[in-house]
PDB file of C-alpha atoms in Angstrom:
ATOM      1  CA  LEU G   1       0.000   0.000   0.000  1.00 67.00           C
ATOM      2  CA  GLY G   2       2.879   2.365   0.802  1.00 74.00           C
ATOM      3  CA  THR G   3       4.301   1.820  -2.674  1.00 79.00           C
ATOM      4  CA  VAL G   4       0.945   2.747  -4.246  1.00 78.00           C
ATOM      5  CA  PHE G   5       0.809   5.980  -2.248  1.00 73.00           C
ATOM      6  CA  GLN G   6       4.433   6.720  -3.132  1.00 77.00           C
ATOM      7  CA  LEU G   7       3.758   6.278  -6.855  1.00 75.00           C
ATOM      8  CA  GLN G   8       0.853   8.688  -6.462  1.00 73.00           C
ATOM      9  CA  GLU G   9       3.161  11.120  -4.639  1.00 75.00           C
ATOM     10  CA  GLN G  10       0.960  10.990  -1.551  1.00 76.00           C
ATOM     11  CA  TRP G  11       4.025  11.182   0.642  1.00 73.00           C
ATOM     12  CA  GLN G  12       2.479  11.371   4.099  1.00 85.00           C
ATOM     13  CA  LYS G  13       0.160   8.442   3.438  1.00 87.00           C
ATOM     14  CA  ALA G  14       3.099   6.455   2.079  1.00 88.00           C
ATOM     15  CA  LEU G  15       5.138   7.125   5.218  1.00 85.00           C
ATOM     16  CA  GLU G  16       2.230   6.121   7.429  1.00 85.00           C
ATOM     17  CA  ALA G  17       1.778   2.875   5.490  1.00 90.00           C
ATOM     18  CA  TYR G  18       5.487   2.027   5.709  1.00 85.00           C
ATOM     19  CA  GLN G  19       5.473   2.815   9.422  1.00 87.00           C
ATOM     20  CA  ARG G  20       2.565   0.424   9.992  1.00 90.00           C
ATOM     21  CA  SER G  21       4.467  -2.219   8.011  1.00 91.00           C
ATOM     22  CA  VAL G  22       7.568  -2.046  10.198  1.00 83.00           C
ATOM     23  CA  GLU G  23       5.484  -1.977  13.354  1.00 87.00           C
ATOM     24  CA  LEU G  24       3.880  -5.243  12.249  1.00 91.00           C
ATOM     25  CA  ASN G  25       7.207  -6.648  11.043  1.00 91.00           C
ATOM     26  CA  PRO G  26      10.328  -4.916  12.424  1.00 90.00           C
ATOM     27  CA  GLN G  27      12.457  -7.007  10.009  1.00 89.00           C
ATOM     28  CA  PHE G  28      10.728  -5.626   6.881  1.00 91.00           C
ATOM     29  CA  ILE G  29      13.771  -4.327   5.037  1.00 92.00           C
ATOM     30  CA  LEU G  30      11.979  -3.050   1.932  1.00 92.00           C
ATOM     31  CA  ALA G  31       9.654  -0.881   4.022  1.00 92.00           C
ATOM     32  CA  TYR G  32      12.611   0.828   5.707  1.00 93.00           C
ATOM     33  CA  PHE G  33      14.304   1.339   2.330  1.00 94.00           C
ATOM     34  CA  ASN G  34      11.201   2.816   0.701  1.00 92.00           C
ATOM     35  CA  GLN G  35      10.692   4.959   3.772  1.00 92.00           C
ATOM     36  CA  GLY G  36      14.177   6.357   3.184  1.00 93.00           C
ATOM     37  CA  THR G  37      13.427   7.206  -0.438  1.00 93.00           C
ATOM     38  CA  VAL G  38      10.263   9.076   0.599  1.00 93.00           C
ATOM     39  CA  TYR G  39      12.153  11.026   3.243  1.00 93.00           C
ATOM     40  CA  GLU G  40      14.722  11.920   0.572  1.00 92.00           C
ATOM     41  CA  SER G  41      12.019  13.197  -1.771  1.00 90.00           C
ATOM     42  CA  GLN G  42      10.807  15.427   1.055  1.00 90.00           C
ATOM     43  CA  ASN G  43      14.340  16.621   1.828  1.00 91.00           C
ATOM     44  CA  GLN G  44      14.181  15.098   5.300  1.00 94.00           C
ATOM     45  CA  ILE G  45      17.769  13.961   5.075  1.00 95.00           C
ATOM     46  CA  ALA G  46      18.378  12.977   8.709  1.00 95.00           C
ATOM     47  CA  LEU G  47      15.309  10.688   8.660  1.00 95.00           C
ATOM     48  CA  ALA G  48      16.349   9.231   5.294  1.00 95.00           C
ATOM     49  CA  ILE G  49      19.801   8.404   6.685  1.00 96.00           C
ATOM     50  CA  GLU G  50      18.191   6.778   9.714  1.00 95.00           C
ATOM     51  CA  SER G  51      15.990   4.621   7.477  1.00 95.00           C
ATOM     52  CA  TYR G  52      18.910   3.410   5.349  1.00 96.00           C
ATOM     53  CA  GLN G  53      20.928   2.687   8.488  1.00 96.00           C
ATOM     54  CA  LYS G  54      18.074   0.488   9.738  1.00 95.00           C
ATOM     55  CA  VAL G  55      18.232  -1.485   6.493  1.00 95.00           C
ATOM     56  CA  ILE G  56      21.982  -1.939   6.828  1.00 96.00           C
ATOM     57  CA  ALA G  57      21.640  -3.052  10.457  1.00 96.00           C
ATOM     58  CA  LEU G  58      19.323  -5.818   9.270  1.00 96.00           C
ATOM     59  CA  ALA G  59      21.111  -6.534   5.973  1.00 95.00           C
ATOM     60  CA  PRO G  60      24.782  -5.431   6.080  1.00 95.00           C
ATOM     61  CA  ASN G  61      25.286  -6.322   2.405  1.00 94.00           C
ATOM     62  CA  ASP G  62      22.386  -4.258   1.041  1.00 95.00           C
ATOM     63  CA  ALA G  63      24.217  -2.384  -1.744  1.00 95.00           C
ATOM     64  CA  PRO G  64      21.389   0.042  -2.690  1.00 95.00           C
ATOM     65  CA  SER G  65      21.141   1.282   0.892  1.00 96.00           C
ATOM     66  CA  TRP G  66      24.912   1.749   1.152  1.00 97.00           C
ATOM     67  CA  ASN G  67      24.838   3.613  -2.160  1.00 96.00           C
ATOM     68  CA  ASN G  68      21.970   5.915  -1.148  1.00 96.00           C
ATOM     69  CA  LEU G  69      23.551   6.550   2.238  1.00 97.00           C
ATOM     70  CA  GLY G  70      26.860   7.433   0.589  1.00 97.00           C
ATOM     71  CA  ARG G  71      25.146   9.767  -1.856  1.00 96.00           C
ATOM     72  CA  LEU G  72      23.490  11.647   1.009  1.00 97.00           C
ATOM     73  CA  TYR G  73      26.788  11.979   2.872  1.00 97.00           C
ATOM     74  CA  SER G  74      28.385  13.235  -0.334  1.00 96.00           C
ATOM     75  CA  GLU G  75      25.678  15.881  -0.760  1.00 94.00           C
ATOM     76  CA  MET G  76      26.391  16.932   2.837  1.00 95.00           C
ATOM     77  CA  GLU G  77      30.117  17.102   1.896  1.00 94.00           C
ATOM     78  CA  GLN G  78      30.958  14.407   4.436  1.00 96.00           C
ATOM     79  CA  PHE G  79      33.240  12.800   1.885  1.00 96.00           C
ATOM     80  CA  GLU G  80      35.066  10.318   4.118  1.00 96.00           C
ATOM     81  CA  GLU G  81      31.762   8.865   5.289  1.00 96.00           C
ATOM     82  CA  ALA G  82      30.555   8.776   1.680  1.00 97.00           C
ATOM     83  CA  LEU G  83      33.660   6.859   0.567  1.00 97.00           C
ATOM     84  CA  LYS G  84      33.145   4.272   3.310  1.00 97.00           C
ATOM     85  CA  CYS G  85      29.565   3.753   2.181  1.00 97.00           C
ATOM     86  CA  PHE G  86      30.353   3.405  -1.525  1.00 97.00           C
ATOM     87  CA  ARG G  87      33.188   0.978  -0.807  1.00 95.00           C
ATOM     88  CA  SER G  88      30.900  -1.050   1.469  1.00 96.00           C
ATOM     89  CA  ALA G  89      28.368  -1.189  -1.380  1.00 96.00           C
ATOM     90  CA  ILE G  90      31.039  -2.518  -3.745  1.00 94.00           C
ATOM     91  CA  GLN G  91      32.354  -5.002  -1.193  1.00 93.00           C
ATOM     92  CA  SER G  92      28.836  -6.374  -0.737  1.00 90.00           C
ATOM     93  CA  GLY G  93      29.321  -8.238  -3.995  1.00 82.00           C
ATOM     94  CA  ILE G  94      26.466  -6.465  -5.757  1.00 84.00           C
ATOM     95  CA  LYS G  95      28.076  -4.041  -8.177  1.00 85.00           C
ATOM     96  CA  LEU G  96      25.905  -1.105  -9.233  1.00 91.00           C
ATOM     97  CA  PRO G  97      26.945   1.365 -11.959  1.00 94.00           C
ATOM     98  CA  ASP G  98      25.551   4.228  -9.877  1.00 95.00           C
ATOM     99  CA  THR G  99      27.815   3.297  -6.983  1.00 96.00           C
ATOM    100  CA  TYR G 100      30.945   3.520  -9.125  1.00 97.00           C
ATOM    101  CA  ASN G 101      29.747   6.785 -10.639  1.00 97.00           C
ATOM    102  CA  ASN G 102      29.013   8.251  -7.199  1.00 96.00           C
ATOM    103  CA  LEU G 103      32.350   6.990  -5.872  1.00 97.00           C
ATOM    104  CA  GLY G 104      34.117   8.612  -8.813  1.00 97.00           C
ATOM    105  CA  LEU G 105      32.484  11.967  -8.063  1.00 96.00           C
ATOM    106  CA  VAL G 106      33.699  11.926  -4.465  1.00 97.00           C
ATOM    107  CA  LEU G 107      37.205  10.882  -5.492  1.00 97.00           C
ATOM    108  CA  TYR G 108      37.215  13.689  -8.076  1.00 96.00           C
ATOM    109  CA  LYS G 109      36.186  16.239  -5.449  1.00 95.00           C
ATOM    110  CA  GLN G 110      39.034  15.012  -3.268  1.00 94.00           C
ATOM    111  CA  GLY G 111      41.541  15.386  -6.095  1.00 94.00           C
ATOM    112  CA  GLN G 112      42.135  11.634  -6.504  1.00 96.00           C
ATOM    113  CA  MET G 113      42.004  11.799 -10.275  1.00 96.00           C
ATOM    114  CA  ASP G 114      43.391   8.375 -11.247  1.00 96.00           C
ATOM    115  CA  GLU G 115      41.029   6.631  -8.847  1.00 97.00           C
ATOM    116  CA  ALA G 116      38.128   8.731 -10.131  1.00 97.00           C
ATOM    117  CA  ILE G 117      38.904   7.749 -13.733  1.00 98.00           C
ATOM    118  CA  HIS G 118      38.971   4.087 -12.722  1.00 97.00           C
ATOM    119  CA  SER G 119      35.586   4.395 -10.988  1.00 97.00           C
ATOM    120  CA  PHE G 120      33.915   6.094 -13.948  1.00 97.00           C
ATOM    121  CA  GLN G 121      35.378   3.503 -16.309  1.00 98.00           C
ATOM    122  CA  GLU G 122      34.023   0.707 -14.090  1.00 97.00           C
ATOM    123  CA  ALA G 123      30.594   2.354 -14.173  1.00 97.00           C
ATOM    124  CA  LEU G 124      30.735   2.460 -17.982  1.00 97.00           C
ATOM    125  CA  LYS G 125      31.786  -1.186 -18.201  1.00 96.00           C
ATOM    126  CA  MET G 126      28.477  -2.035 -16.528  1.00 96.00           C
ATOM    127  CA  ASN G 127      26.401   0.555 -18.388  1.00 96.00           C
ATOM    128  CA  SER G 128      27.990   2.059 -21.483  1.00 96.00           C
ATOM    129  CA  LEU G 129      24.822   4.083 -22.119  1.00 97.00           C
ATOM    130  CA  ASP G 130      25.213   6.175 -18.961  1.00 96.00           C
ATOM    131  CA  ALA G 131      25.595   9.716 -20.334  1.00 97.00           C
ATOM    132  CA  GLU G 132      26.363  11.155 -16.895  1.00 96.00           C
ATOM    133  CA  ALA G 133      29.298   8.779 -16.378  1.00 97.00           C
ATOM    134  CA  HIS G 134      30.712   9.731 -19.810  1.00 97.00           C
ATOM    135  CA  THR G 135      30.410  13.415 -18.864  1.00 97.00           C
ATOM    136  CA  ASN G 136      32.055  12.842 -15.493  1.00 97.00           C
ATOM    137  CA  LEU G 137      34.928  10.896 -17.047  1.00 98.00           C
ATOM    138  CA  GLY G 138      35.372  13.629 -19.654  1.00 97.00           C
ATOM    139  CA  THR G 139      35.487  16.268 -16.922  1.00 97.00           C
ATOM    140  CA  VAL G 140      38.411  14.514 -15.229  1.00 97.00           C
ATOM    141  CA  PHE G 141      40.251  14.254 -18.551  1.00 97.00           C
ATOM    142  CA  LEU G 142      39.529  17.950 -19.179  1.00 97.00           C
ATOM    143  CA  ASP G 143      40.986  18.918 -15.791  1.00 96.00           C
ATOM    144  CA  GLN G 144      44.063  16.807 -16.526  1.00 95.00           C
ATOM    145  CA  GLY G 145      44.592  18.450 -19.915  1.00 95.00           C
ATOM    146  CA  GLN G 146      43.812  15.254 -21.858  1.00 96.00           C
ATOM    147  CA  MET G 147      41.675  17.074 -24.396  1.00 97.00           C
ATOM    148  CA  THR G 148      41.353  14.363 -27.049  1.00 97.00           C
ATOM    149  CA  GLN G 149      39.965  11.880 -24.538  1.00 97.00           C
ATOM    150  CA  ALA G 150      37.758  14.543 -22.950  1.00 97.00           C
ATOM    151  CA  ILE G 151      36.252  15.489 -26.333  1.00 98.00           C
ATOM    152  CA  LYS G 152      35.495  11.837 -27.084  1.00 98.00           C
ATOM    153  CA  CYS G 153      33.690  11.426 -23.739  1.00 98.00           C
ATOM    154  CA  PHE G 154      31.639  14.600 -24.098  1.00 98.00           C
ATOM    155  CA  LYS G 155      30.585  13.787 -27.654  1.00 98.00           C
ATOM    156  CA  THR G 156      29.493  10.315 -26.559  1.00 98.00           C
ATOM    157  CA  ALA G 157      27.536  11.832 -23.675  1.00 98.00           C
ATOM    158  CA  LEU G 158      25.754  14.221 -26.057  1.00 98.00           C
ATOM    159  CA  ASP G 159      24.941  11.379 -28.454  1.00 98.00           C
ATOM    160  CA  LEU G 160      23.260   9.617 -25.533  1.00 98.00           C
ATOM    161  CA  ASN G 161      21.683  12.725 -24.018  1.00 97.00           C
ATOM    162  CA  PRO G 162      21.545  15.792 -26.291  1.00 96.00           C
ATOM    163  CA  ASP G 163      20.231  17.885 -23.367  1.00 95.00           C
ATOM    164  CA  ASP G 164      23.356  17.357 -21.239  1.00 96.00           C
ATOM    165  CA  LEU G 165      24.380  20.959 -20.534  1.00 95.00           C
ATOM    166  CA  ASN G 166      27.630  20.107 -18.742  1.00 96.00           C
ATOM    167  CA  ALA G 167      28.774  17.852 -21.568  1.00 97.00           C
ATOM    168  CA  CYS G 168      28.007  20.572 -24.123  1.00 97.00           C
ATOM    169  CA  SER G 169      29.756  23.431 -22.308  1.00 96.00           C
ATOM    170  CA  ASN G 170      32.744  21.267 -21.344  1.00 96.00           C
ATOM    171  CA  LEU G 171      33.048  20.006 -24.919  1.00 97.00           C
ATOM    172  CA  ALA G 172      33.158  23.620 -26.094  1.00 96.00           C
ATOM    173  CA  THR G 173      35.919  24.337 -23.568  1.00 96.00           C
ATOM    174  CA  ALA G 174      37.972  21.308 -24.619  1.00 97.00           C
ATOM    175  CA  LEU G 175      37.664  22.199 -28.303  1.00 97.00           C
ATOM    176  CA  LYS G 176      38.737  25.766 -27.538  1.00 95.00           C
ATOM    177  CA  GLU G 177      41.805  24.470 -25.694  1.00 94.00           C
ATOM    178  CA  GLN G 178      42.683  22.438 -28.779  1.00 94.00           C
ATOM    179  CA  GLY G 179      42.336  25.510 -30.996  1.00 93.00           C
ATOM    180  CA  GLN G 180      39.211  24.232 -32.757  1.00 95.00           C
ATOM    181  CA  LEU G 181      37.541  27.614 -32.321  1.00 94.00           C
ATOM    182  CA  GLU G 182      34.789  27.388 -34.951  1.00 92.00           C
ATOM    183  CA  GLU G 183      33.443  24.115 -33.550  1.00 96.00           C
ATOM    184  CA  SER G 184      33.949  25.361 -30.005  1.00 95.00           C
ATOM    185  CA  LEU G 185      31.871  28.453 -30.720  1.00 92.00           C
ATOM    186  CA  GLN G 186      28.998  26.341 -32.040  1.00 94.00           C
ATOM    187  CA  TYR G 187      28.928  24.229 -28.875  1.00 95.00           C
ATOM    188  CA  PHE G 188      29.116  27.315 -26.639  1.00 92.00           C
ATOM    189  CA  LYS G 189      26.065  28.672 -28.497  1.00 92.00           C
ATOM    190  CA  GLN G 190      24.272  25.354 -28.014  1.00 94.00           C
ATOM    191  CA  ALA G 191      25.193  25.354 -24.315  1.00 94.00           C
ATOM    192  CA  LEU G 192      23.854  28.867 -23.889  1.00 90.00           C
ATOM    193  CA  SER G 193      20.592  27.805 -25.499  1.00 91.00           C
ATOM    194  CA  LYS G 194      20.339  24.763 -23.193  1.00 93.00           C
ATOM    195  CA  ALA G 195      21.031  26.955 -20.147  1.00 90.00           C
ATOM    196  CA  GLN G 196      17.979  29.191 -20.488  1.00 88.00           C
ATOM    197  CA  SER G 197      16.297  27.566 -17.484  1.00 90.00           C
ATOM    198  CA  GLN G 198      19.485  27.723 -15.400  1.00 89.00           C
ATOM    199  CA  PRO G 199      20.352  30.475 -12.880  1.00 88.00           C
ATOM    200  CA  LEU G 200      21.586  33.653 -14.534  1.00 84.00           C
ATOM    201  CA  GLU G 201      25.050  33.185 -13.025  1.00 85.00           C
ATOM    202  CA  LYS G 202      25.372  29.891 -14.929  1.00 88.00           C
ATOM    203  CA  GLN G 203      24.190  31.532 -18.153  1.00 86.00           C
ATOM    204  CA  ALA G 204      26.605  34.422 -17.662  1.00 84.00           C
ATOM    205  CA  SER G 205      29.504  32.015 -17.132  1.00 87.00           C
ATOM    206  CA  ILE G 206      28.783  30.181 -20.391  1.00 88.00           C
ATOM    207  CA  HIS G 207      28.289  33.446 -22.288  1.00 84.00           C
ATOM    208  CA  SER G 208      31.590  34.709 -20.879  1.00 85.00           C
ATOM    209  CA  SER G 209      33.364  31.579 -22.156  1.00 87.00           C
ATOM    210  CA  LEU G 210      31.691  32.145 -25.523  1.00 85.00           C
ATOM    211  CA  LEU G 211      33.114  35.681 -25.569  1.00 84.00           C
ATOM    212  CA  HIS G 212      36.615  34.406 -24.845  1.00 85.00           C
ATOM    213  CA  CYS G 213      36.243  32.036 -27.785  1.00 88.00           C
ATOM    214  CA  ILE G 214      35.137  34.871 -30.072  1.00 85.00           C
ATOM    215  CA  TYR G 215      38.015  37.081 -28.930  1.00 82.00           C
ATOM    216  CA  ALA G 216      40.472  34.280 -29.760  1.00 86.00           C
ATOM    217  CA  MET G 217      39.219  34.006 -33.352  1.00 84.00           C
ATOM    218  CA  PRO G 218      41.531  36.028 -35.624  1.00 82.00           C
ATOM    219  CA  GLN G 219      38.870  36.465 -38.328  1.00 75.00           C
ATOM    220  CA  MET G 220      36.549  38.344 -35.962  1.00 74.00           C
ATOM    221  CA  THR G 221      36.581  42.104 -36.437  1.00 76.00           C
ATOM    222  CA  GLU G 222      36.815  44.512 -33.517  1.00 76.00           C
ATOM    223  CA  GLU G 223      33.258  45.610 -34.228  1.00 76.00           C
ATOM    224  CA  GLU G 224      31.995  42.005 -33.982  1.00 71.00           C
ATOM    225  CA  LYS G 225      33.883  41.531 -30.720  1.00 69.00           C
ATOM    226  CA  PHE G 226      32.465  44.750 -29.272  1.00 70.00           C
ATOM    227  CA  THR G 227      28.931  43.816 -30.329  1.00 72.00           C
ATOM    228  CA  SER G 228      29.302  40.420 -28.639  1.00 71.00           C
ATOM    229  CA  PHE G 229      30.575  41.992 -25.437  1.00 70.00           C
ATOM    230  CA  GLN G 230      27.752  44.544 -25.471  1.00 71.00           C
ATOM    231  CA  ALA G 231      25.217  41.696 -25.759  1.00 69.00           C
ATOM    232  CA  TRP G 232      26.783  40.017 -22.703  1.00 64.00           C
ATOM    233  CA  GLU G 233      26.787  43.232 -20.671  1.00 69.00           C
ATOM    234  CA  ASN G 234      23.170  44.013 -21.579  1.00 67.00           C
ATOM    235  CA  ALA G 235      22.078  40.533 -20.512  1.00 63.00           C
ATOM    236  CA  TYR G 236      24.208  39.957 -17.427  1.00 61.00           C
ATOM    237  CA  GLY G 237      25.988  43.193 -16.528  1.00 63.00           C
ATOM    238  CA  PHE G 238      23.651  43.768 -13.602  1.00 57.00           C
ATOM    239  CA  LEU G 239      25.196  40.718 -11.906  1.00 54.00           C
ATOM    240  CA  LEU G 240      28.370  42.780 -11.533  1.00 51.00           C
ATOM    241  CA  ALA G 241      26.543  45.798 -10.108  1.00 48.00           C
ATOM    242  CA  PRO G 242      27.261  44.910  -6.444  1.00 45.00           C
ATOM    243  CA  LEU G 243      30.972  44.562  -7.251  1.00 38.00           C
ATOM    244  CA  LYS G 244      30.973  47.914  -9.052  1.00 39.00           C
ATOM    245  CA  LEU G 245      29.107  49.579  -6.184  1.00 40.00           C
ATOM    246  CA  ASN G 246      31.531  48.198  -3.587  1.00 44.00           C
ATOM    247  CA  TYR G 247      34.413  49.397  -5.728  1.00 34.00           C
ATOM    248  CA  LEU G 248      33.036  52.922  -6.101  1.00 36.00           C
ATOM    249  CA  ASN G 249      32.229  53.174  -2.391  1.00 42.00           C
ATOM    250  CA  SER G 250      35.671  51.988  -1.274  1.00 42.00           C
ATOM    251  CA  PRO G 251      38.514  54.408  -0.383  1.00 45.00           C
ATOM    252  CA  LEU G 252      40.845  55.174  -3.272  1.00 39.00           C
ATOM    253  CA  LYS G 253      43.755  53.397  -1.581  1.00 40.00           C
ATOM    254  CA  ASP G 254      41.701  50.157  -1.404  1.00 37.00           C
ATOM    255  CA  ARG G 255      40.634  50.116  -5.040  1.00 32.00           C
ATOM    256  CA  LYS G 256      42.130  47.483  -7.275  1.00 37.00           C
ATOM    257  CA  LEU G 257      41.416  46.529 -10.842  1.00 35.00           C
ATOM    258  CA  LYS G 258      39.075  43.553 -11.048  1.00 31.00           C
TER     259      LYS G 258
END
């Protein structure tokens, strides 16, 4: 019954049904797990963690619970706890692509690039159609300056998911670094189009990268460059207003070029 309510997004009724289930059968692992997923959907993270921990206490090798627990710790930036959870999920003997992908993200955030690459590659061995894992692997290659491999990953990700904004903008960056400015510019334009529903700061960042690409193109005239910059300033210049105001209000001796 709890599952029916959950599918209908009747969250409170679902929680009540799961609670009745575990009261009748305190060993009902699936009820605790589903309870955790509902708490997650309601952003009740502490209760979600508690639910997954109850599953693990009853079933120490429950890989999905270890994975979900690790993901929550990662979102809370408790990376050491997250690593323990993902490694416990892997050691359970049930290998999930999501676990390797999530592990790779934490390793990447901790600067363990070789280990992150290995984790993303393991995820792709199990599911080669995972666009997110291709994007994540490409991002590590991009950070390491391995542009050819990064470009391959991002293009694969976009083949699998044409709406992948990160793959598109990162592909544009990698192409720019390789001097393929015409193709880079096209992907920056695509990324900007995909970012319309994103926060303005994200849009401004992509548009700024697009401007840098334009400025690097020798065939662009000064007038074209100025027009492009003017379009950026008209769209996003107000984001810099607080910085400009602080600068103008500061004593002359404290002013520095930004």
